[in-house]
Amino acid sequence: GQQLNQSPQSMFIQEGEDVSMNCTSSSIFNTWLWYKQDPGEGPVLLIALYKAGELTSNGRLTAQFGITRKDSFLNISASIPSDVGIYFCAGRARGTYKYIFGTGTRLKVLA
Amino acid sequence: KAGVTQTPRYLIKTRGQQVTLSCSPISGHRSVSWYQQTPGQGLQFLFEYFSETQRNKGNFPGRFSGRQFSNSRSEMNVSTLELGDSALYLCASSPGDRDLETQYFGPGTRLLVL
Protein backbone atom coordinates (compact mmCIF):
# COMPACT_ATOMS: atom_id res chain seq x y z
CA GLY A 1 0.00 0.00 0.00
CA GLN A 2 0.95 3.64 -0.27
CA GLN A 3 3.33 4.98 2.37
CA LEU A 4 5.00 8.32 2.96
CA ASN A 5 8.78 8.72 2.94
CA GLN A 6 9.87 9.22 6.53
CA SER A 7 13.46 9.78 7.60
CA PRO A 8 15.58 8.85 9.27
CA GLN A 9 14.51 5.24 9.52
CA SER A 10 16.15 4.88 12.92
CA MET A 11 18.47 6.85 15.15
CA PHE A 12 20.48 6.47 18.32
CA ILE A 13 20.94 9.62 20.32
CA GLN A 14 22.35 10.62 23.67
CA GLU A 15 20.00 11.74 26.41
CA GLY A 16 19.65 15.52 26.30
CA GLU A 17 20.17 15.81 22.56
CA ASP A 18 17.66 17.27 20.14
CA VAL A 19 16.05 15.05 17.49
CA SER A 20 14.64 15.90 14.08
CA MET A 21 12.67 13.76 11.68
CA ASN A 22 10.63 14.48 8.59
CA CYS A 23 8.01 13.11 6.26
CA THR A 24 7.52 13.82 2.58
CA SER A 25 4.67 13.11 0.22
CA SER A 26 4.10 13.32 -3.51
CA SER A 27 0.57 14.58 -2.79
CA ILE A 28 -0.72 17.73 -1.14
CA PHE A 29 -2.24 17.16 2.28
CA ASN A 30 -4.52 19.33 4.37
CA THR A 31 -3.83 17.43 7.60
CA TRP A 32 -0.61 16.11 9.10
CA LEU A 33 -0.59 14.01 12.26
CA TRP A 34 2.35 12.77 14.33
CA TYR A 35 2.09 9.66 16.52
CA LYS A 36 4.34 7.76 18.92
CA GLN A 37 4.04 4.02 19.34
CA ASP A 38 5.43 1.93 22.17
CA PRO A 39 5.98 -1.81 21.61
CA GLY A 40 2.74 -3.80 21.45
CA GLU A 41 0.56 -0.72 21.87
CA GLY A 42 -1.47 1.46 19.54
CA PRO A 43 -0.02 4.74 18.25
CA VAL A 44 -0.70 7.74 20.49
CA LEU A 45 -1.40 11.10 18.89
CA LEU A 46 1.26 13.71 19.64
CA ILE A 47 0.48 16.68 17.42
CA ALA A 48 -2.09 17.55 14.75
CA LEU A 49 -1.42 20.17 12.05
CA TYR A 50 -4.05 21.66 9.78
CA LYS A 51 -2.50 24.70 8.06
CA ALA A 52 0.50 25.17 5.78
CA GLY A 53 3.36 26.78 7.69
CA GLU A 54 1.75 26.00 11.05
CA LEU A 55 4.15 25.37 13.91
CA THR A 56 2.68 23.56 16.92
CA SER A 57 4.27 22.46 20.18
CA ASN A 58 3.39 19.84 22.75
CA GLY A 59 5.87 20.07 25.62
CA ARG A 60 9.31 19.25 24.24
CA LEU A 61 7.83 18.31 20.86
CA THR A 62 7.41 20.76 18.01
CA ALA A 63 5.96 19.91 14.61
CA GLN A 64 5.60 21.96 11.45
CA PHE A 65 3.28 21.70 8.47
CA GLY A 66 5.51 22.31 5.44
CA ILE A 67 4.78 25.34 3.30
CA THR A 68 4.47 23.19 0.17
CA ARG A 69 1.88 21.04 2.00
CA LYS A 70 3.87 18.00 0.92
CA ASP A 71 6.02 17.63 3.99
CA SER A 72 6.07 17.84 7.76
CA PHE A 73 8.75 17.90 10.44
CA LEU A 74 8.92 16.80 14.07
CA ASN A 75 11.52 17.99 16.54
CA ILE A 76 12.09 16.64 20.04
CA SER A 77 14.20 18.80 22.30
CA ALA A 78 16.33 17.57 25.20
CA SER A 79 15.48 13.90 24.67
CA ILE A 80 14.92 11.63 27.67
CA PRO A 81 14.89 7.81 27.89
CA SER A 82 11.07 7.60 27.71
CA ASP A 83 11.18 9.17 24.24
CA VAL A 84 12.20 5.72 22.97
CA GLY A 85 9.69 4.33 20.51
CA ILE A 86 8.56 4.55 16.92
CA TYR A 87 7.34 7.86 15.57
CA PHE A 88 4.90 7.90 12.67
CA CYS A 89 3.66 10.71 10.50
CA ALA A 90 0.31 10.52 8.75
CA GLY A 91 -1.21 12.74 6.12
CA ARG A 92 -4.64 13.17 4.67
CA ALA A 93 -5.66 14.91 1.46
CA ARG A 94 -8.65 17.21 1.25
CA GLY A 95 -11.87 15.40 0.46
CA THR A 96 -10.56 12.01 1.44
CA TYR A 97 -11.05 10.16 4.69
CA LYS A 98 -8.03 7.97 4.37
CA TYR A 99 -4.75 8.63 6.18
CA ILE A 100 -1.46 7.68 4.58
CA PHE A 101 1.25 6.72 7.05
CA GLY A 102 4.99 7.14 7.01
CA THR A 103 7.34 4.22 7.34
CA GLY A 104 8.24 5.23 10.90
CA THR A 105 11.34 6.49 12.71
CA ARG A 106 12.65 4.24 15.46
CA LEU A 107 14.24 6.33 18.19
CA LYS A 108 16.64 4.93 20.74
CA VAL A 109 17.95 7.13 23.51
CA LEU A 110 21.22 6.30 25.26
CA ALA A 111 21.27 7.39 28.87
CA LYS B 1 -14.43 10.51 27.18
CA ALA B 2 -13.46 6.88 26.86
CA GLY B 3 -10.91 6.10 24.18
CA VAL B 4 -11.03 3.60 21.37
CA THR B 5 -11.39 0.05 22.66
CA GLN B 6 -10.52 -3.18 20.91
CA THR B 7 -11.31 -6.76 21.83
CA PRO B 8 -9.77 -9.19 22.24
CA ARG B 9 -6.27 -7.88 22.94
CA TYR B 10 -4.58 -11.16 22.07
CA LEU B 11 -5.63 -14.07 19.92
CA ILE B 12 -4.05 -17.32 18.77
CA LYS B 13 -5.53 -19.15 15.81
CA THR B 14 -4.43 -21.89 13.46
CA ARG B 15 -4.18 -21.77 9.68
CA GLY B 16 -7.51 -22.12 7.93
CA GLN B 17 -9.57 -20.78 10.81
CA GLN B 18 -11.40 -17.48 10.75
CA VAL B 19 -11.30 -14.64 13.25
CA THR B 20 -13.46 -11.65 14.17
CA LEU B 21 -12.04 -8.57 15.84
CA SER B 22 -14.09 -5.81 17.43
CA CYS B 23 -13.59 -2.07 17.77
CA SER B 24 -15.63 0.51 19.67
CA PRO B 25 -14.87 4.09 18.62
CA ILE B 26 -14.79 7.20 20.75
CA SER B 27 -18.32 8.33 21.57
CA GLY B 28 -19.64 10.55 18.78
CA HIS B 29 -17.14 9.33 16.20
CA ARG B 30 -18.73 7.74 13.16
CA SER B 31 -15.63 6.74 11.19
CA VAL B 32 -13.65 3.62 12.00
CA SER B 33 -10.51 2.66 10.10
CA TRP B 34 -8.66 -0.63 10.33
CA TYR B 35 -4.92 -1.16 9.86
CA GLN B 36 -2.60 -4.14 9.80
CA GLN B 37 0.83 -3.63 11.29
CA THR B 38 3.70 -6.04 10.72
CA PRO B 39 7.41 -5.46 11.34
CA GLY B 40 8.25 -5.65 7.69
CA GLN B 41 5.35 -3.72 6.16
CA GLY B 42 4.57 -1.01 8.68
CA LEU B 43 1.03 0.29 8.99
CA GLN B 44 -1.12 -0.90 6.11
CA PHE B 45 -4.63 0.47 5.61
CA LEU B 46 -7.36 -2.16 5.38
CA PHE B 47 -10.64 -0.24 5.14
CA GLU B 48 -12.65 2.60 6.58
CA TYR B 49 -16.31 2.65 7.53
CA PHE B 50 -18.56 5.64 8.05
CA SER B 51 -22.21 5.41 9.03
CA GLU B 52 -22.31 1.67 8.31
CA THR B 53 -20.87 2.08 4.79
CA GLN B 54 -17.41 1.16 3.59
CA ARG B 55 -16.01 4.42 2.28
CA ASN B 56 -12.37 3.49 1.61
CA LYS B 57 -10.61 0.22 0.96
CA GLY B 58 -6.96 -0.80 0.91
CA ASN B 59 -5.25 -3.45 -1.18
CA PHE B 60 -6.02 -6.57 0.78
CA PRO B 61 -7.54 -9.84 -0.46
CA GLY B 62 -11.22 -10.57 -0.07
CA ARG B 63 -10.49 -12.75 2.95
CA PHE B 64 -10.40 -9.49 4.89
CA SER B 65 -13.81 -7.96 5.43
CA GLY B 66 -15.49 -5.63 7.83
CA ARG B 67 -18.73 -4.07 8.85
CA GLN B 68 -20.02 -1.27 10.99
CA PHE B 69 -23.11 -1.22 13.13
CA SER B 70 -25.59 1.56 13.74
CA ASN B 71 -23.86 2.44 17.04
CA SER B 72 -20.59 2.92 15.05
CA ARG B 73 -18.95 -0.16 16.55
CA SER B 74 -17.05 -2.07 13.91
CA GLU B 75 -15.88 -5.61 13.36
CA MET B 76 -13.33 -7.00 10.96
CA ASN B 77 -13.21 -10.61 9.88
CA VAL B 78 -10.40 -12.61 8.39
CA SER B 79 -11.33 -15.94 6.87
CA THR B 80 -9.07 -18.85 5.98
CA LEU B 81 -6.21 -17.54 8.08
CA GLU B 82 -2.66 -17.76 6.74
CA LEU B 83 0.61 -17.58 8.67
CA GLY B 84 1.28 -14.18 7.11
CA ASP B 85 -1.84 -12.77 8.75
CA SER B 86 -0.02 -12.71 12.09
CA ALA B 87 0.10 -9.03 12.96
CA LEU B 88 -1.09 -6.27 15.22
CA TYR B 89 -4.52 -5.12 14.02
CA LEU B 90 -5.30 -1.56 14.90
CA CYS B 91 -8.50 0.38 14.62
CA ALA B 92 -8.78 4.13 14.73
CA SER B 93 -11.75 6.44 15.06
CA SER B 94 -12.50 9.97 13.95
CA PRO B 95 -15.61 12.10 13.52
CA GLY B 96 -15.57 11.24 9.82
CA ASP B 97 -17.47 14.24 8.51
CA ARG B 98 -15.08 17.17 8.93
CA ASP B 99 -12.53 18.54 6.52
CA LEU B 100 -10.03 18.90 9.34
CA GLU B 101 -10.10 16.21 11.99
CA THR B 102 -7.92 13.90 14.02
CA GLN B 103 -7.76 10.13 14.19
CA TYR B 104 -7.26 8.22 17.45
CA PHE B 105 -6.04 4.65 17.75
CA GLY B 106 -7.06 1.80 19.98
CA PRO B 107 -4.54 -0.47 21.74
CA GLY B 108 -4.71 -3.10 19.02
CA THR B 109 -5.38 -6.83 18.79
CA ARG B 110 -2.31 -9.04 18.49
CA LEU B 111 -3.14 -12.01 16.26
CA LEU B 112 -0.84 -14.99 16.06
CA VAL B 113 -1.57 -17.62 13.41
CA LEU B 114 0.07 -21.01 13.95
Coordinates of C-alpha atoms in Angstrom, one line a residue:
Chain A
G1 CA 0.0 0.0 0.0
Q2 CA 0.9 3.6 -0.3
Q3 CA 3.3 5.0 2.4
L4 CA 5.0 8.3 3.0
N5 CA 8.8 8.7 2.9
Q6 CA 9.9 9.2 6.5
S7 CA 13.5 9.8 7.6
P8 CA 15.6 8.9 9.3
Q9 CA 14.5 5.2 9.5
S10 CA 16.2 4.9 12.9
M11 CA 18.5 6.8 15.1
F12 CA 20.5 6.5 18.3
I13 CA 20.9 9.6 20.3
Q14 CA 22.3 10.6 23.7
E15 CA 20.0 11.7 26.4
G16 CA 19.7 15.5 26.3
E17 CA 20.2 15.8 22.6
D18 CA 17.7 17.3 20.1
V19 CA 16.0 15.0 17.5
S20 CA 14.6 15.9 14.1
M21 CA 12.7 13.8 11.7
N22 CA 10.6 14.5 8.6
C23 CA 8.0 13.1 6.3
T24 CA 7.5 13.8 2.6
S25 CA 4.7 13.1 0.2
S26 CA 4.1 13.3 -3.5
S27 CA 0.6 14.6 -2.8
I28 CA -0.7 17.7 -1.1
F29 CA -2.2 17.2 2.3
N30 CA -4.5 19.3 4.4
T31 CA -3.8 17.4 7.6
W32 CA -0.6 16.1 9.1
L33 CA -0.6 14.0 12.3
W34 CA 2.3 12.8 14.3
Y35 CA 2.1 9.7 16.5
K36 CA 4.3 7.8 18.9
Q37 CA 4.0 4.0 19.3
D38 CA 5.4 1.9 22.2
P39 CA 6.0 -1.8 21.6
G40 CA 2.7 -3.8 21.4
E41 CA 0.6 -0.7 21.9
G42 CA -1.5 1.5 19.5
P43 CA 0.0 4.7 18.3
V44 CA -0.7 7.7 20.5
L45 CA -1.4 11.1 18.9
L46 CA 1.3 13.7 19.6
I47 CA 0.5 16.7 17.4
A48 CA -2.1 17.5 14.8
L49 CA -1.4 20.2 12.0
Y50 CA -4.0 21.7 9.8
K51 CA -2.5 24.7 8.1
A52 CA 0.5 25.2 5.8
G53 CA 3.4 26.8 7.7
E54 CA 1.7 26.0 11.0
L55 CA 4.2 25.4 13.9
T56 CA 2.7 23.6 16.9
S57 CA 4.3 22.5 20.2
N58 CA 3.4 19.8 22.7
G59 CA 5.9 20.1 25.6
R60 CA 9.3 19.3 24.2
L61 CA 7.8 18.3 20.9
T62 CA 7.4 20.8 18.0
A63 CA 6.0 19.9 14.6
Q64 CA 5.6 22.0 11.4
F65 CA 3.3 21.7 8.5
G66 CA 5.5 22.3 5.4
I67 CA 4.8 25.3 3.3
T68 CA 4.5 23.2 0.2
R69 CA 1.9 21.0 2.0
K70 CA 3.9 18.0 0.9
D71 CA 6.0 17.6 4.0
S72 CA 6.1 17.8 7.8
F73 CA 8.7 17.9 10.4
L74 CA 8.9 16.8 14.1
N75 CA 11.5 18.0 16.5
I76 CA 12.1 16.6 20.0
S77 CA 14.2 18.8 22.3
A78 CA 16.3 17.6 25.2
S79 CA 15.5 13.9 24.7
I80 CA 14.9 11.6 27.7
P81 CA 14.9 7.8 27.9
S82 CA 11.1 7.6 27.7
D83 CA 11.2 9.2 24.2
V84 CA 12.2 5.7 23.0
G85 CA 9.7 4.3 20.5
I86 CA 8.6 4.5 16.9
Y87 CA 7.3 7.9 15.6
F88 CA 4.9 7.9 12.7
C89 CA 3.7 10.7 10.5
A90 CA 0.3 10.5 8.8
G91 CA -1.2 12.7 6.1
R92 CA -4.6 13.2 4.7
A93 CA -5.7 14.9 1.5
R94 CA -8.7 17.2 1.2
G95 CA -11.9 15.4 0.5
T96 CA -10.6 12.0 1.4
Y97 CA -11.1 10.2 4.7
K98 CA -8.0 8.0 4.4
Y99 CA -4.8 8.6 6.2
I100 CA -1.5 7.7 4.6
F101 CA 1.3 6.7 7.1
G102 CA 5.0 7.1 7.0
T103 CA 7.3 4.2 7.3
G104 CA 8.2 5.2 10.9
T105 CA 11.3 6.5 12.7
R106 CA 12.6 4.2 15.5
L107 CA 14.2 6.3 18.2
K108 CA 16.6 4.9 20.7
V109 CA 18.0 7.1 23.5
L110 CA 21.2 6.3 25.3
A111 CA 21.3 7.4 28.9
Chain B
K1 CA -14.4 10.5 27.2
A2 CA -13.5 6.9 26.9
G3 CA -10.9 6.1 24.2
V4 CA -11.0 3.6 21.4
T5 CA -11.4 0.0 22.7
Q6 CA -10.5 -3.2 20.9
T7 CA -11.3 -6.8 21.8
P8 CA -9.8 -9.2 22.2
R9 CA -6.3 -7.9 22.9
Y10 CA -4.6 -11.2 22.1
L11 CA -5.6 -14.1 19.9
I12 CA -4.0 -17.3 18.8
K13 CA -5.5 -19.2 15.8
T14 CA -4.4 -21.9 13.5
R15 CA -4.2 -21.8 9.7
G16 CA -7.5 -22.1 7.9
Q17 CA -9.6 -20.8 10.8
Q18 CA -11.4 -17.5 10.8
V19 CA -11.3 -14.6 13.2
T20 CA -13.5 -11.6 14.2
L21 CA -12.0 -8.6 15.8
S22 CA -14.1 -5.8 17.4
C23 CA -13.6 -2.1 17.8
S24 CA -15.6 0.5 19.7
P25 CA -14.9 4.1 18.6
I26 CA -14.8 7.2 20.7
S27 CA -18.3 8.3 21.6
G28 CA -19.6 10.5 18.8
H29 CA -17.1 9.3 16.2
R30 CA -18.7 7.7 13.2
S31 CA -15.6 6.7 11.2
V32 CA -13.6 3.6 12.0
S33 CA -10.5 2.7 10.1
W34 CA -8.7 -0.6 10.3
Y35 CA -4.9 -1.2 9.9
Q36 CA -2.6 -4.1 9.8
Q37 CA 0.8 -3.6 11.3
T38 CA 3.7 -6.0 10.7
P39 CA 7.4 -5.5 11.3
G40 CA 8.3 -5.6 7.7
Q41 CA 5.3 -3.7 6.2
G42 CA 4.6 -1.0 8.7
L43 CA 1.0 0.3 9.0
Q44 CA -1.1 -0.9 6.1
F45 CA -4.6 0.5 5.6
L46 CA -7.4 -2.2 5.4
F47 CA -10.6 -0.2 5.1
E48 CA -12.7 2.6 6.6
Y49 CA -16.3 2.6 7.5
F50 CA -18.6 5.6 8.0
S51 CA -22.2 5.4 9.0
E52 CA -22.3 1.7 8.3
T53 CA -20.9 2.1 4.8
Q54 CA -17.4 1.2 3.6
R55 CA -16.0 4.4 2.3
N56 CA -12.4 3.5 1.6
K57 CA -10.6 0.2 1.0
G58 CA -7.0 -0.8 0.9
N59 CA -5.3 -3.5 -1.2
F60 CA -6.0 -6.6 0.8
P61 CA -7.5 -9.8 -0.5
G62 CA -11.2 -10.6 -0.1
R63 CA -10.5 -12.7 2.9
F64 CA -10.4 -9.5 4.9
S65 CA -13.8 -8.0 5.4
G66 CA -15.5 -5.6 7.8
R67 CA -18.7 -4.1 8.9
Q68 CA -20.0 -1.3 11.0
F69 CA -23.1 -1.2 13.1
S70 CA -25.6 1.6 13.7
N71 CA -23.9 2.4 17.0
S72 CA -20.6 2.9 15.0
R73 CA -18.9 -0.2 16.5
S74 CA -17.0 -2.1 13.9
E75 CA -15.9 -5.6 13.4
M76 CA -13.3 -7.0 11.0
N77 CA -13.2 -10.6 9.9
V78 CA -10.4 -12.6 8.4
S79 CA -11.3 -15.9 6.9
T80 CA -9.1 -18.9 6.0
L81 CA -6.2 -17.5 8.1
E82 CA -2.7 -17.8 6.7
L83 CA 0.6 -17.6 8.7
G84 CA 1.3 -14.2 7.1
D85 CA -1.8 -12.8 8.7
S86 CA 0.0 -12.7 12.1
A87 CA 0.1 -9.0 13.0
L88 CA -1.1 -6.3 15.2
Y89 CA -4.5 -5.1 14.0
L90 CA -5.3 -1.6 14.9
C91 CA -8.5 0.4 14.6
A92 CA -8.8 4.1 14.7
S93 CA -11.7 6.4 15.1
S94 CA -12.5 10.0 14.0
P95 CA -15.6 12.1 13.5
G96 CA -15.6 11.2 9.8
D97 CA -17.5 14.2 8.5
R98 CA -15.1 17.2 8.9
D99 CA -12.5 18.5 6.5
L100 CA -10.0 18.9 9.3
E101 CA -10.1 16.2 12.0
T102 CA -7.9 13.9 14.0
Q103 CA -7.8 10.1 14.2
Y104 CA -7.3 8.2 17.5
F105 CA -6.0 4.7 17.8
G106 CA -7.1 1.8 20.0
P107 CA -4.5 -0.5 21.7
G108 CA -4.7 -3.1 19.0
T109 CA -5.4 -6.8 18.8
R110 CA -2.3 -9.0 18.5
L111 CA -3.1 -12.0 16.3
L112 CA -0.8 -15.0 16.1
V113 CA -1.6 -17.6 13.4
L114 CA 0.1 -21.0 14.0

